[in-house]
mmCIF file of C-alpha atoms in Angstrom:
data_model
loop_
_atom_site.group_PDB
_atom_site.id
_atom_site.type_symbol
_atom_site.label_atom_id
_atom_site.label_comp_id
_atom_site.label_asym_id
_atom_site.label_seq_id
_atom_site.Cartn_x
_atom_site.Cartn_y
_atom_site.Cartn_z
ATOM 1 C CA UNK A 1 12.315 16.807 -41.641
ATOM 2 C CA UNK A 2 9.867 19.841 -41.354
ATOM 3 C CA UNK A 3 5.855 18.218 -42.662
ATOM 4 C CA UNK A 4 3.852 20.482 -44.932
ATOM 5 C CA UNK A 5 0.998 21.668 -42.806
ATOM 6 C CA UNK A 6 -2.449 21.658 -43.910
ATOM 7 C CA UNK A 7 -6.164 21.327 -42.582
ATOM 8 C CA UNK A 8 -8.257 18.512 -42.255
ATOM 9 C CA UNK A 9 -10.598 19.436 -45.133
ATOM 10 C CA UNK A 10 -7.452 19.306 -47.577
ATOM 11 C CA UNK A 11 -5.767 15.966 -45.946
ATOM 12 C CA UNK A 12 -8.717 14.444 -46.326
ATOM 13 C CA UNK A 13 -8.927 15.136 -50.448
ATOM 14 C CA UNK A 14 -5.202 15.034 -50.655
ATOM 15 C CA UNK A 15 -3.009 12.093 -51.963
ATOM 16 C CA UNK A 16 0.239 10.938 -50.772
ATOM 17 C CA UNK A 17 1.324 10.075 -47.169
ATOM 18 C CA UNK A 18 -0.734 12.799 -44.690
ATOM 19 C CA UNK A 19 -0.571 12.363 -40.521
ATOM 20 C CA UNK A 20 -3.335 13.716 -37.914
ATOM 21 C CA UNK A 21 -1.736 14.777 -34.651
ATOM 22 C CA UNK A 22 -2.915 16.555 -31.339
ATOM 23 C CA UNK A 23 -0.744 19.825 -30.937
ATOM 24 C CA UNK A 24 0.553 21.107 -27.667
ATOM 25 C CA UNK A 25 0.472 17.960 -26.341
ATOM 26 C CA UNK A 26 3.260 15.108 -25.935
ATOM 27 C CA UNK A 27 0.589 12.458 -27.131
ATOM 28 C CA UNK A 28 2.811 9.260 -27.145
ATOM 29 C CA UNK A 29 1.026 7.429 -29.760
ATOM 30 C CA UNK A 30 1.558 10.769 -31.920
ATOM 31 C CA UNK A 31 4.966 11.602 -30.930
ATOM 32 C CA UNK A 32 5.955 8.097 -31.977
ATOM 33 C CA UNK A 33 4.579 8.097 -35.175
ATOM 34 C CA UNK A 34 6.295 11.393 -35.895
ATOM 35 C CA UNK A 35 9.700 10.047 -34.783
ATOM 36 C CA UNK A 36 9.067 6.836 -37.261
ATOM 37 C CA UNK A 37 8.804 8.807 -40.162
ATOM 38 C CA UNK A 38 11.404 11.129 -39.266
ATOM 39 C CA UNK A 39 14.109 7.978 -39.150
ATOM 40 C CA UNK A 40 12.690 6.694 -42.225
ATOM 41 C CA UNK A 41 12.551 10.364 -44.158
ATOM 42 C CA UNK A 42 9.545 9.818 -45.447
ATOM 43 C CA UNK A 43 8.083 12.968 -46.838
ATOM 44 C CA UNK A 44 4.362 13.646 -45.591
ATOM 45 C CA UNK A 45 1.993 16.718 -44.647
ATOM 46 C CA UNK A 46 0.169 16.868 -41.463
ATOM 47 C CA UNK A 47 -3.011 18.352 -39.854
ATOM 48 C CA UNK A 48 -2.295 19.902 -35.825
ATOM 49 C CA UNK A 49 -5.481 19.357 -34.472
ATOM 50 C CA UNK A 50 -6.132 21.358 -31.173
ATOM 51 C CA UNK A 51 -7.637 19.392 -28.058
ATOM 52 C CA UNK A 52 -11.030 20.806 -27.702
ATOM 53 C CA UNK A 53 -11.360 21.587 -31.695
ATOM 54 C CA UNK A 54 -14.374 19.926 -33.732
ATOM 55 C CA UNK A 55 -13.701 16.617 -34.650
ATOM 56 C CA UNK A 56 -16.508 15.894 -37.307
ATOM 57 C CA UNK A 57 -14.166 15.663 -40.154
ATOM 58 C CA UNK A 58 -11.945 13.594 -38.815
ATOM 59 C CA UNK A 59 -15.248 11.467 -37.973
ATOM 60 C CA UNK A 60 -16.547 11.162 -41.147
ATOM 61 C CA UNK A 61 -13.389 10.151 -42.382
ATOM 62 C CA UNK A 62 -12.086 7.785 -40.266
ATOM 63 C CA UNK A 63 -15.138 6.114 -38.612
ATOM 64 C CA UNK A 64 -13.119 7.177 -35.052
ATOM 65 C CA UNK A 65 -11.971 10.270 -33.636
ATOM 66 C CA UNK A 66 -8.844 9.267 -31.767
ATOM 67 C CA UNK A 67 -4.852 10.691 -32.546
ATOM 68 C CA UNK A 68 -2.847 9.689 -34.545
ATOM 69 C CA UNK A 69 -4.287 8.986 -38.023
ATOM 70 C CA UNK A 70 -2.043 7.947 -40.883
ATOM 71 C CA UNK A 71 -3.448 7.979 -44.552
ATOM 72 C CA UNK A 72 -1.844 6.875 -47.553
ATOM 73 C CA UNK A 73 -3.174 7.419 -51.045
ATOM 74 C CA UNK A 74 -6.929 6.508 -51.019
ATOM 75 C CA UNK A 75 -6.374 3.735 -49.123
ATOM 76 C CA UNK A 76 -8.006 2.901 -45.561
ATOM 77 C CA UNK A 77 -6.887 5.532 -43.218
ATOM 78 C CA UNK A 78 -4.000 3.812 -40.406
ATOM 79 C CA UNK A 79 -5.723 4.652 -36.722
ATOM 80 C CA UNK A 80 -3.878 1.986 -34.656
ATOM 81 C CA UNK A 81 0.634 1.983 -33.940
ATOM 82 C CA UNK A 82 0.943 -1.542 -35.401
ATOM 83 C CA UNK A 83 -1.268 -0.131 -38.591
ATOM 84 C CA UNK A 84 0.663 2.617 -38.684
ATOM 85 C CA UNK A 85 4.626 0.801 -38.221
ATOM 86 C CA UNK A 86 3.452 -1.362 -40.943
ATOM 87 C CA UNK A 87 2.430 1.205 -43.398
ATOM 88 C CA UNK A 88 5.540 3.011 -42.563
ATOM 89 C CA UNK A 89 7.891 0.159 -43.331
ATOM 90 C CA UNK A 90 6.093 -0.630 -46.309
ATOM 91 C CA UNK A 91 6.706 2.973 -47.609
ATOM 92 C CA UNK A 92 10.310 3.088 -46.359
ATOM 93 C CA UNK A 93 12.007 -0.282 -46.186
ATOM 94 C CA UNK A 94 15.275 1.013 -44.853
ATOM 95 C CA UNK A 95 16.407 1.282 -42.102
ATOM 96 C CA UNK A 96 14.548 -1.348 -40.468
ATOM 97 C CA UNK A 97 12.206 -0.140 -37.520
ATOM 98 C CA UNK A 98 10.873 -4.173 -37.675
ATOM 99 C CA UNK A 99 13.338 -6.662 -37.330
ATOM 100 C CA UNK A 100 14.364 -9.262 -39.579
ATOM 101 C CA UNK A 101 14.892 -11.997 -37.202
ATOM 102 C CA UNK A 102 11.736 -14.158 -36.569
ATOM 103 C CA UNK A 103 12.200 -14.098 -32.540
ATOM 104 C CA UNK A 104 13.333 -10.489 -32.364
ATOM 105 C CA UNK A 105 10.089 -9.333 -34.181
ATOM 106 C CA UNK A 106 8.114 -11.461 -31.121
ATOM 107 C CA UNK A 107 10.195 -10.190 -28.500
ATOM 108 C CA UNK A 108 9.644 -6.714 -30.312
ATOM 109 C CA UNK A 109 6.041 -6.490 -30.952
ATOM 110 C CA UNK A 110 5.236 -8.216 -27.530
ATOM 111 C CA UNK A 111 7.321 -5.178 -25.367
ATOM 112 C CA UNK A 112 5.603 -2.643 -28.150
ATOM 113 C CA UNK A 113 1.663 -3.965 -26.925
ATOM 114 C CA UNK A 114 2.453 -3.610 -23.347
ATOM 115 C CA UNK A 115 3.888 -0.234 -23.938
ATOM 116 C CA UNK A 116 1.213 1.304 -26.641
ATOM 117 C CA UNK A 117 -1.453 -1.210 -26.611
ATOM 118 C CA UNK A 118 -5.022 -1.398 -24.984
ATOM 119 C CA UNK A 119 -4.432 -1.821 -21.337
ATOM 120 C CA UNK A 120 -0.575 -1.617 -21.630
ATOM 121 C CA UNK A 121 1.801 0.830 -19.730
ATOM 122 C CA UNK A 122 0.708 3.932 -22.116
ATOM 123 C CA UNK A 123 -3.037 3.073 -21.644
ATOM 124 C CA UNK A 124 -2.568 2.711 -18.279
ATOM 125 C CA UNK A 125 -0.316 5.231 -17.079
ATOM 126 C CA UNK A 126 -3.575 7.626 -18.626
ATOM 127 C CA UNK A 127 -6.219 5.814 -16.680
ATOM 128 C CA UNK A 128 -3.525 6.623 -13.032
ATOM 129 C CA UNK A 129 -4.104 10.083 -14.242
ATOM 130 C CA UNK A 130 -7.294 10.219 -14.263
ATOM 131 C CA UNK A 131 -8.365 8.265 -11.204
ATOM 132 C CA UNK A 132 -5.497 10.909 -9.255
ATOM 133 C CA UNK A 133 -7.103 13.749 -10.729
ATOM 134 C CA UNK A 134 -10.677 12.840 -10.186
ATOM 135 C CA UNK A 135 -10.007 12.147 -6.214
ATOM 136 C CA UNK A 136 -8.459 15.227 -5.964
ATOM 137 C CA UNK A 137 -10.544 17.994 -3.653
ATOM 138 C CA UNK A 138 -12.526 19.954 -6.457
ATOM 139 C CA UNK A 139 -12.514 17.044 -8.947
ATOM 140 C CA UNK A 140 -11.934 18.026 -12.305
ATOM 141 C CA UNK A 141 -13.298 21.625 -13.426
ATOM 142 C CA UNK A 142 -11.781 21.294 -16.936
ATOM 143 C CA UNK A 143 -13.628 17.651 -17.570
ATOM 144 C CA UNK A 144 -10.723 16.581 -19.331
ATOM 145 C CA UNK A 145 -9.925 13.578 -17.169
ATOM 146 C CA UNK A 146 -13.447 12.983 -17.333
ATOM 147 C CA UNK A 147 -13.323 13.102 -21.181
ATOM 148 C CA UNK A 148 -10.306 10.635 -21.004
ATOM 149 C CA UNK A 149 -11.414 8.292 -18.603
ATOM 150 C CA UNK A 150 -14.680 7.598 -20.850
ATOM 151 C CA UNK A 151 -12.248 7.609 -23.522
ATOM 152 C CA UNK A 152 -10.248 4.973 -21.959
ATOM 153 C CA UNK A 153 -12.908 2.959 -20.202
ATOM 154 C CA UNK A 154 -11.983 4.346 -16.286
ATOM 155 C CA UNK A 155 -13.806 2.771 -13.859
ATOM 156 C CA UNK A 156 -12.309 3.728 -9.916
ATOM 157 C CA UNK A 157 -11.877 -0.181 -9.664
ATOM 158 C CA UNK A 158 -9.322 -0.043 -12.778
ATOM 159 C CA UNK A 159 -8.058 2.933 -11.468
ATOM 160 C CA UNK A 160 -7.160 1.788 -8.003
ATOM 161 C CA UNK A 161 -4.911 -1.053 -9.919
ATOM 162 C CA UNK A 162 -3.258 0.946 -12.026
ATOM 163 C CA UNK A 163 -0.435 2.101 -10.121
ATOM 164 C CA UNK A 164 0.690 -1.207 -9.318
ATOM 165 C CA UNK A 165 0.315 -1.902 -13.289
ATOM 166 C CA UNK A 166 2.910 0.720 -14.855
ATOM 167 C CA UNK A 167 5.577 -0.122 -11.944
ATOM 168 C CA UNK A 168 5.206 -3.405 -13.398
ATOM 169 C CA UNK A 169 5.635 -2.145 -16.768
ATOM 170 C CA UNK A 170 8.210 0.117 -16.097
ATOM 171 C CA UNK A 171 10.187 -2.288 -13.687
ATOM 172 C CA UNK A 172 9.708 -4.735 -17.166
ATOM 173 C CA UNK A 173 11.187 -2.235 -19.253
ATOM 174 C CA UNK A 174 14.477 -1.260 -17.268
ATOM 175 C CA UNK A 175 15.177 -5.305 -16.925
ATOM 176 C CA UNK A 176 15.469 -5.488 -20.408
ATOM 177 C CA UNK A 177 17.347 -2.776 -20.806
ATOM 178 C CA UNK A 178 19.974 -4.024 -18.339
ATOM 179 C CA UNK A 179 19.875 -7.302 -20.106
ATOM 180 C CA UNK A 180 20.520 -5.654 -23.416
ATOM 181 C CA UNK A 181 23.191 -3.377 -21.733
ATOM 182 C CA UNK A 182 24.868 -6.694 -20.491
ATOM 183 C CA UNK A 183 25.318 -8.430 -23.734
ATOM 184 C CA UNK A 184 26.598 -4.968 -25.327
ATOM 185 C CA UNK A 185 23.514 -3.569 -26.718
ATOM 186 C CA UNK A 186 21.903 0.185 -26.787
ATOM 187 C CA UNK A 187 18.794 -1.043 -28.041
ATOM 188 C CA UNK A 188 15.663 -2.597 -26.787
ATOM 189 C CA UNK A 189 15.604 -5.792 -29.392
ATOM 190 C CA UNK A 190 19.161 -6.988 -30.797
ATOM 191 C CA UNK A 191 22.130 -4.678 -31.761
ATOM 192 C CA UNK A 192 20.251 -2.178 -34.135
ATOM 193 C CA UNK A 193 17.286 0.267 -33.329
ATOM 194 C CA UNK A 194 14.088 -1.031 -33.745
ATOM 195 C CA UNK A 195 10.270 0.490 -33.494
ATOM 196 C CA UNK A 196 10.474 -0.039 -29.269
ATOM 197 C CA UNK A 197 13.331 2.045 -29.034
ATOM 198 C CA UNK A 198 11.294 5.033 -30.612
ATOM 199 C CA UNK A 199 8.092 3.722 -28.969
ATOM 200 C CA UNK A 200 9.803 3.889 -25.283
ATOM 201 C CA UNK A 201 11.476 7.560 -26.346
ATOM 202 C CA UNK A 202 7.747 9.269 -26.463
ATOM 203 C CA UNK A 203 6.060 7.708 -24.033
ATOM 204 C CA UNK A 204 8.523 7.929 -21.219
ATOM 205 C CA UNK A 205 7.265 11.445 -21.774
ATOM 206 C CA UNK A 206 4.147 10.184 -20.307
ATOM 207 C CA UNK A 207 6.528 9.516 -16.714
ATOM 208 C CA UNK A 208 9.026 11.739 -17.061
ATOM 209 C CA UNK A 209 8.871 14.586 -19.659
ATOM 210 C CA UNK A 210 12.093 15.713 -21.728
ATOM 211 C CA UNK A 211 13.495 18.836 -20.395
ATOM 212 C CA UNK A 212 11.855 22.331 -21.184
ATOM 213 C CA UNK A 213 14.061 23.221 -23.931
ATOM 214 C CA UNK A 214 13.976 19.928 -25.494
ATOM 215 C CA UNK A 215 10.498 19.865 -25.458
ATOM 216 C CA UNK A 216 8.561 23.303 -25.249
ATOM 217 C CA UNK A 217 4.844 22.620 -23.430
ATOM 218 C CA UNK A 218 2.610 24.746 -21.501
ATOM 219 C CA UNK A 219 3.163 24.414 -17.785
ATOM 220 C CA UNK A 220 -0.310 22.680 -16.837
ATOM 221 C CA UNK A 221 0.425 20.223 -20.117
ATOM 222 C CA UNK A 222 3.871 19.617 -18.440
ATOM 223 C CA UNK A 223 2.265 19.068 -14.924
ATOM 224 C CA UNK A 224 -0.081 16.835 -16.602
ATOM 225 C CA UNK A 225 2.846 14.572 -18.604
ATOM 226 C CA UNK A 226 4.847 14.468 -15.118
ATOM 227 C CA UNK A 227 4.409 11.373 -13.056
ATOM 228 C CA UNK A 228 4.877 12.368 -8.715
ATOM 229 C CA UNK A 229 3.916 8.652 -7.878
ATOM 230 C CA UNK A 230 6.769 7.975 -5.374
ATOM 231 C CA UNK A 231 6.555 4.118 -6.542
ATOM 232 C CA UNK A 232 6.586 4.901 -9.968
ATOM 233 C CA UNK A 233 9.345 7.665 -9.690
ATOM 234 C CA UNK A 234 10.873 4.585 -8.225
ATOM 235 C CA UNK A 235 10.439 2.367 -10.811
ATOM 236 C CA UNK A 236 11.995 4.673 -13.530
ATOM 237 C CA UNK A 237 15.087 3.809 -13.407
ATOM 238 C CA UNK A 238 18.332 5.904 -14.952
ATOM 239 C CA UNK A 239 18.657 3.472 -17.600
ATOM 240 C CA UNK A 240 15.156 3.644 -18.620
ATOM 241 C CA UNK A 241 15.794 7.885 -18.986
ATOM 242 C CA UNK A 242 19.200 7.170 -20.370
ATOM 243 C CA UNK A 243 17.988 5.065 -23.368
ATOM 244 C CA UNK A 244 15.537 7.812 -24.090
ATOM 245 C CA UNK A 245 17.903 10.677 -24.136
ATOM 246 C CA UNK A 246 20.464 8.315 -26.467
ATOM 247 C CA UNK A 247 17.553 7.652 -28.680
ATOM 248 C CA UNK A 248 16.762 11.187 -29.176
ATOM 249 C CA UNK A 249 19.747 12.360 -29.535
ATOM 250 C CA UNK A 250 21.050 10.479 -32.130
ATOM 251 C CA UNK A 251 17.980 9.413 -34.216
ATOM 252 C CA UNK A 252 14.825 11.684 -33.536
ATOM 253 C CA UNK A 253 14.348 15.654 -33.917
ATOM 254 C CA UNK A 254 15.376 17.917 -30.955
ATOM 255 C CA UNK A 255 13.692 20.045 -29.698
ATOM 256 C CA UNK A 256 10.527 18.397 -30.233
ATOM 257 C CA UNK A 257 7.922 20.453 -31.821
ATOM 258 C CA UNK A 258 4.404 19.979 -30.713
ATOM 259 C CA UNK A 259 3.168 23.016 -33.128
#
């Protein structure tokens, strides 16, 4: 479903359903709310916003001036994933991306925090990043892991911990999966997609990005999105890689376009 594309002046004024995303990039939280609204066809424009760009606007609109932002109407702009899942099953009913069942929407929304939440894999996996690019001989020229790791609250203490953090995630993750794979399941939460499987799909991007002509990025973005961590290499397992090919392939947009 191809978005209408406008600037941040106009999305701002504009009614109807309008996104904010980083271009260029395979920003998880962005790439996930993207992949929501393409399963549930809902129509929307959206504003690229290029890394480095001014984000005053943005600022003035949404008290904040992180990606993704999700506006409906004149109604409070979404800045948070479980804002924005809500909104979008609100708009779209069908298909579920929340389950029905009262213990599959626990099980769901507890795997989606450790995955996109504050201090979950996502969060985490970003704060590795920066700590290995800060240590490495000529620190970092560009000062965008310096940027991020005030962003995300890097201190070398957190750092230092969170390798051992996203194994644990990711070693979390692929048990599930198995478990689900058992009982005769392709999904994350019960027999049907729901909001993890699309959640897992972009940010495995974070570990182990979708090939180049799945997912067209510059080189030094793709370096950046590729986990070499031998023990978190490890710790992806095929299934983990597997699910997020299936899920593309049958319910997202390929190739991915980061325009």
């Amino acid at each position: 479903m191809k978005a209408e594309r406008i600037d941040i002046e106009q999305a701002r004024r504009a009614s109807g359903l309008r996104i904010v995303t980083l271009a260029h990039v395979p920003s998880p939280w962005g790439e996930a709310l993207k992949g929501i609204l393409h399963i549930k066809q809902l129509p929307h424009a959206r504003v690229s916003h290029v890394f480095g760009s001014p984000t005053q606007t943005l600022l003035e609109w949404t008290a904040q001036d992180s990606f993704p932002v999700m506006a409906w109407n004149d109604e409070r702009p979404r800045t948070t994933w479980i804002d924005q899942l809500n909104l979008a099953e609100r708009l779209a009913p069908t298909p579920r991306l929340i389950p029905e069942r009262l213990e599959d929407r626990i099980l769901m929304f507890g795997y989606c925090n450790e995955l996109c939440g504050e201090n979950g894999l996502g969060w985490t996996e970003r704060l590795r990043g920066v700590h290995e690019a800060l240590a490495k001989p000529g620190g970092d020229p560009a000062g965008v892991s310096a940027y991020l790791g005030k962003k995300y609250g890097y201190t070398p203490e957190i750092g230092e911990r969170a390798t051992e953090r996203v194994v644990s995630g990711l070693t979390a993750l692929a048990a599930r999966l198995e478990q689900q794979k058992a009982r005769g399941s392709r999904f994350f939460i019960g027999d049907t997609i729901s909001a993890m499987d699309v959640y897992w799909a972009a940010f495995s991007n974070m570990i182990k990005p979708l090939a180049p002509e799945l997912c067209p990025m510059p080189r030094r973005v793709r370096d950046m999105f590729t986990a070499t961590e031998p023990t978190i290499g490890a710790a992806t397992k095929p299934i983990l890689i597997e699910h997020r090919d299936f899920i593309f392939k049958n319910y997202l947009e390929l190739p991915v376009d980061l325009s």
